[in-house]
GROMACS .gro file of C-alpha atoms in nm:
model
  128
    1MET     CA    1   9.912  -1.842   7.245
    2ALA     CA    2   9.628  -1.596   7.294
    3PRO     CA    3   9.573  -1.316   7.047
    4VAL     CA    4   9.676  -0.964   7.139
    5CYS     CA    5   9.413  -0.692   7.157
    6ARG     CA    6   9.475  -0.332   7.061
    7GLY     CA    7   9.262  -0.085   7.253
    8ALA     CA    8   9.045  -0.126   7.559
    9PRO     CA    9   8.895  -0.467   7.632
   10VAL     CA   10   8.536  -0.465   7.514
   11SER     CA   11   8.270  -0.725   7.460
   12ALA     CA   12   8.339  -0.775   7.089
   13VAL     CA   13   8.707  -0.847   7.152
   14THR     CA   14   8.620  -1.084   7.438
   15ILE     CA   15   8.381  -1.272   7.209
   16ASP     CA   16   8.646  -1.291   6.935
   17CYS     CA   17   8.894  -1.424   7.189
   18LEU     CA   18   8.653  -1.692   7.314
   19ALA     CA   19   8.582  -1.804   6.958
   20TRP     CA   20   8.955  -1.804   6.882
   21CYS     CA   21   9.029  -2.018   7.191
   22SER     CA   22   8.755  -2.270   7.117
   23ALA     CA   23   8.871  -2.376   6.769
   24PRO     CA   24   9.221  -2.507   6.857
   25LEU     CA   25   9.088  -2.679   7.168
   26ALA     CA   26   8.825  -2.863   6.964
   27ALA     CA   27   9.091  -2.962   6.710
   28ARG     CA   28   9.297  -3.114   6.992
   29GLY     CA   29   9.001  -3.315   7.120
   30PHE     CA   30   8.914  -3.105   7.423
   31THR     CA   31   8.545  -3.092   7.506
   32ALA     CA   32   8.525  -2.803   7.755
   33LEU     CA   33   8.686  -2.474   7.849
   34LEU     CA   34   8.638  -2.344   8.203
   35LEU     CA   35   8.652  -1.966   8.234
   36ILE     CA   36   8.733  -1.831   8.579
   37TRP     CA   37   8.646  -1.466   8.550
   38ASP     CA   38   8.671  -1.164   8.769
   39ASN     CA   39   8.413  -0.887   8.760
   40ALA     CA   40   8.552  -0.695   8.465
   41SER     CA   41   8.271  -0.515   8.285
   42TRP     CA   42   8.344  -0.696   7.957
   43HIS     CA   43   8.310  -1.034   8.133
   44ARG     CA   44   7.964  -0.940   8.263
   45SER     CA   45   7.833  -0.759   7.956
   46HIS     CA   46   7.502  -0.857   7.797
   47ALA     CA   47   7.672  -0.922   7.462
   48VAL     CA   48   7.927  -1.164   7.609
   49ARG     CA   49   7.668  -1.346   7.821
   50ARG     CA   50   7.437  -1.377   7.517
   51TRP     CA   51   7.723  -1.510   7.300
   52ILE     CA   52   7.816  -1.769   7.566
   53ARG     CA   53   7.452  -1.883   7.595
   54GLN     CA   54   7.428  -1.917   7.215
   55HIS     CA   55   7.761  -2.103   7.205
   56ILE     CA   56   7.642  -2.342   7.475
   57ASN     CA   57   7.314  -2.403   7.289
   58ARG     CA   58   7.502  -2.468   6.961
   59SER     CA   59   7.751  -2.691   7.144
   60SER     CA   60   7.474  -2.927   7.250
   61ARG     CA   61   7.373  -2.981   6.884
   62VAL     CA   62   7.714  -2.960   6.717
   63ARG     CA   63   8.036  -3.107   6.846
   64ARG     CA   64   8.210  -2.801   6.992
   65VAL     CA   65   8.404  -2.705   7.300
   66ARG     CA   66   8.158  -2.628   7.577
   67LEU     CA   67   8.217  -2.320   7.789
   68GLY     CA   68   8.174  -2.314   8.164
   69VAL     CA   69   8.185  -1.978   8.340
   70CYS     CA   70   8.290  -1.954   8.702
   71GLN     CA   71   8.242  -1.594   8.818
   72LEU     CA   72   8.463  -1.485   9.108
   73PRO     CA   73   8.299  -1.280   9.383
   74SER     CA   74   8.380  -0.909   9.397
   75LYS     CA   75   8.693  -0.808   9.583
   76SER     CA   76   8.831  -1.159   9.622
   77PRO     CA   77   9.191  -1.155   9.493
   78TRP     CA   78   9.280  -1.459   9.708
   79LEU     CA   79   9.055  -1.668   9.481
   80ASN     CA   80   9.248  -1.562   9.172
   81PRO     CA   81   9.603  -1.702   9.195
   82LEU     CA   82   9.695  -1.524   8.873
   83ALA     CA   83   9.638  -1.176   9.021
   84PRO     CA   84   9.983  -1.151   9.190
   85GLN     CA   85  10.149  -1.254   8.864
   86TRP     CA   86  10.007  -0.945   8.695
   87VAL     CA   87  10.184  -0.730   8.954
   88HIS     CA   88  10.520  -0.902   8.894
   89GLY     CA   89  10.479  -0.882   8.518
   90LYS     CA   90  10.379  -0.516   8.528
   91ARG     CA   91  10.679  -0.426   8.741
   92ALA     CA   92  10.913  -0.623   8.514
   93VAL     CA   93  10.808  -0.452   8.191
   94SER     CA   94  10.731  -0.094   8.295
   95GLU     CA   95  10.954   0.196   8.389
   96ALA     CA   96  10.873   0.436   8.671
   97ASP     CA   97  11.037   0.742   8.514
   98ARG     CA   98  10.894   0.730   8.161
   99ARG     CA   99  10.609   0.602   7.949
  100LEU     CA  100  10.689   0.337   7.693
  101SER     CA  101  10.551   0.331   7.342
  102ALA     CA  102  10.292   0.062   7.273
  103ASP     CA  103  10.541  -0.127   7.053
  104ALA     CA  104  10.815  -0.115   7.317
  105LEU     CA  105  10.576  -0.231   7.589
  106GLU     CA  106  10.447  -0.513   7.367
  107ALA     CA  107  10.803  -0.629   7.293
  108ARG     CA  108  10.884  -0.632   7.667
  109VAL     CA  109  10.570  -0.830   7.752
  110TYR     CA  110  10.650  -1.094   7.490
  111ALA     CA  111  11.011  -1.112   7.613
  112TYR     CA  112  10.900  -1.138   7.978
  113ASP     CA  113  10.649  -1.414   7.899
  114ASP     CA  114  10.899  -1.581   7.662
  115CYS     CA  115  10.645  -1.629   7.385
  116GLU     CA  116  10.607  -1.557   7.014
  117ARG     CA  117  10.417  -1.260   6.884
  118ALA     CA  118  10.060  -1.327   6.777
  119ALA     CA  119   9.833  -1.147   6.536
  120HIS     CA  120   9.630  -0.870   6.694
  121LEU     CA  121   9.253  -0.888   6.718
  122VAL     CA  122   9.095  -0.600   6.530
  123MET     CA  123   8.883  -0.360   6.731
  124PRO     CA  124   8.539  -0.325   6.573
  125LYS     CA  125   8.440   0.024   6.464
  126LYS     CA  126   8.114   0.013   6.660
  127VAL     CA  127   8.177  -0.108   7.016
  128ALA     CA  128   7.845  -0.048   7.187
   0.00000   0.00000   0.00000
């Protein structure tokens, strides 16, 4: 179960998420995590790319889960089979005639995905 992020996705939260994903995979004996990413700005940021490079360099010396990044070309939704699922999920949890509170929306997302609530990642104070 992935952690939930409050606020806009930024590099620091992406890095925290990658670190959070790596630990349980290593504990289960996995050796690699393949990331298939779109062109979101936080996927391409200098901070995230630097962290991934450092993680890969540390992984070669210490037994860790290696990260492989597969960047999707721009404007290629047919290469991302998950993209249509976002549309279905969004339609299932939102309402056209009113805005939901963050807590109500979160509860609907967890119910739609049939999963347990997870601790939120904390947004760093400085996000640049």
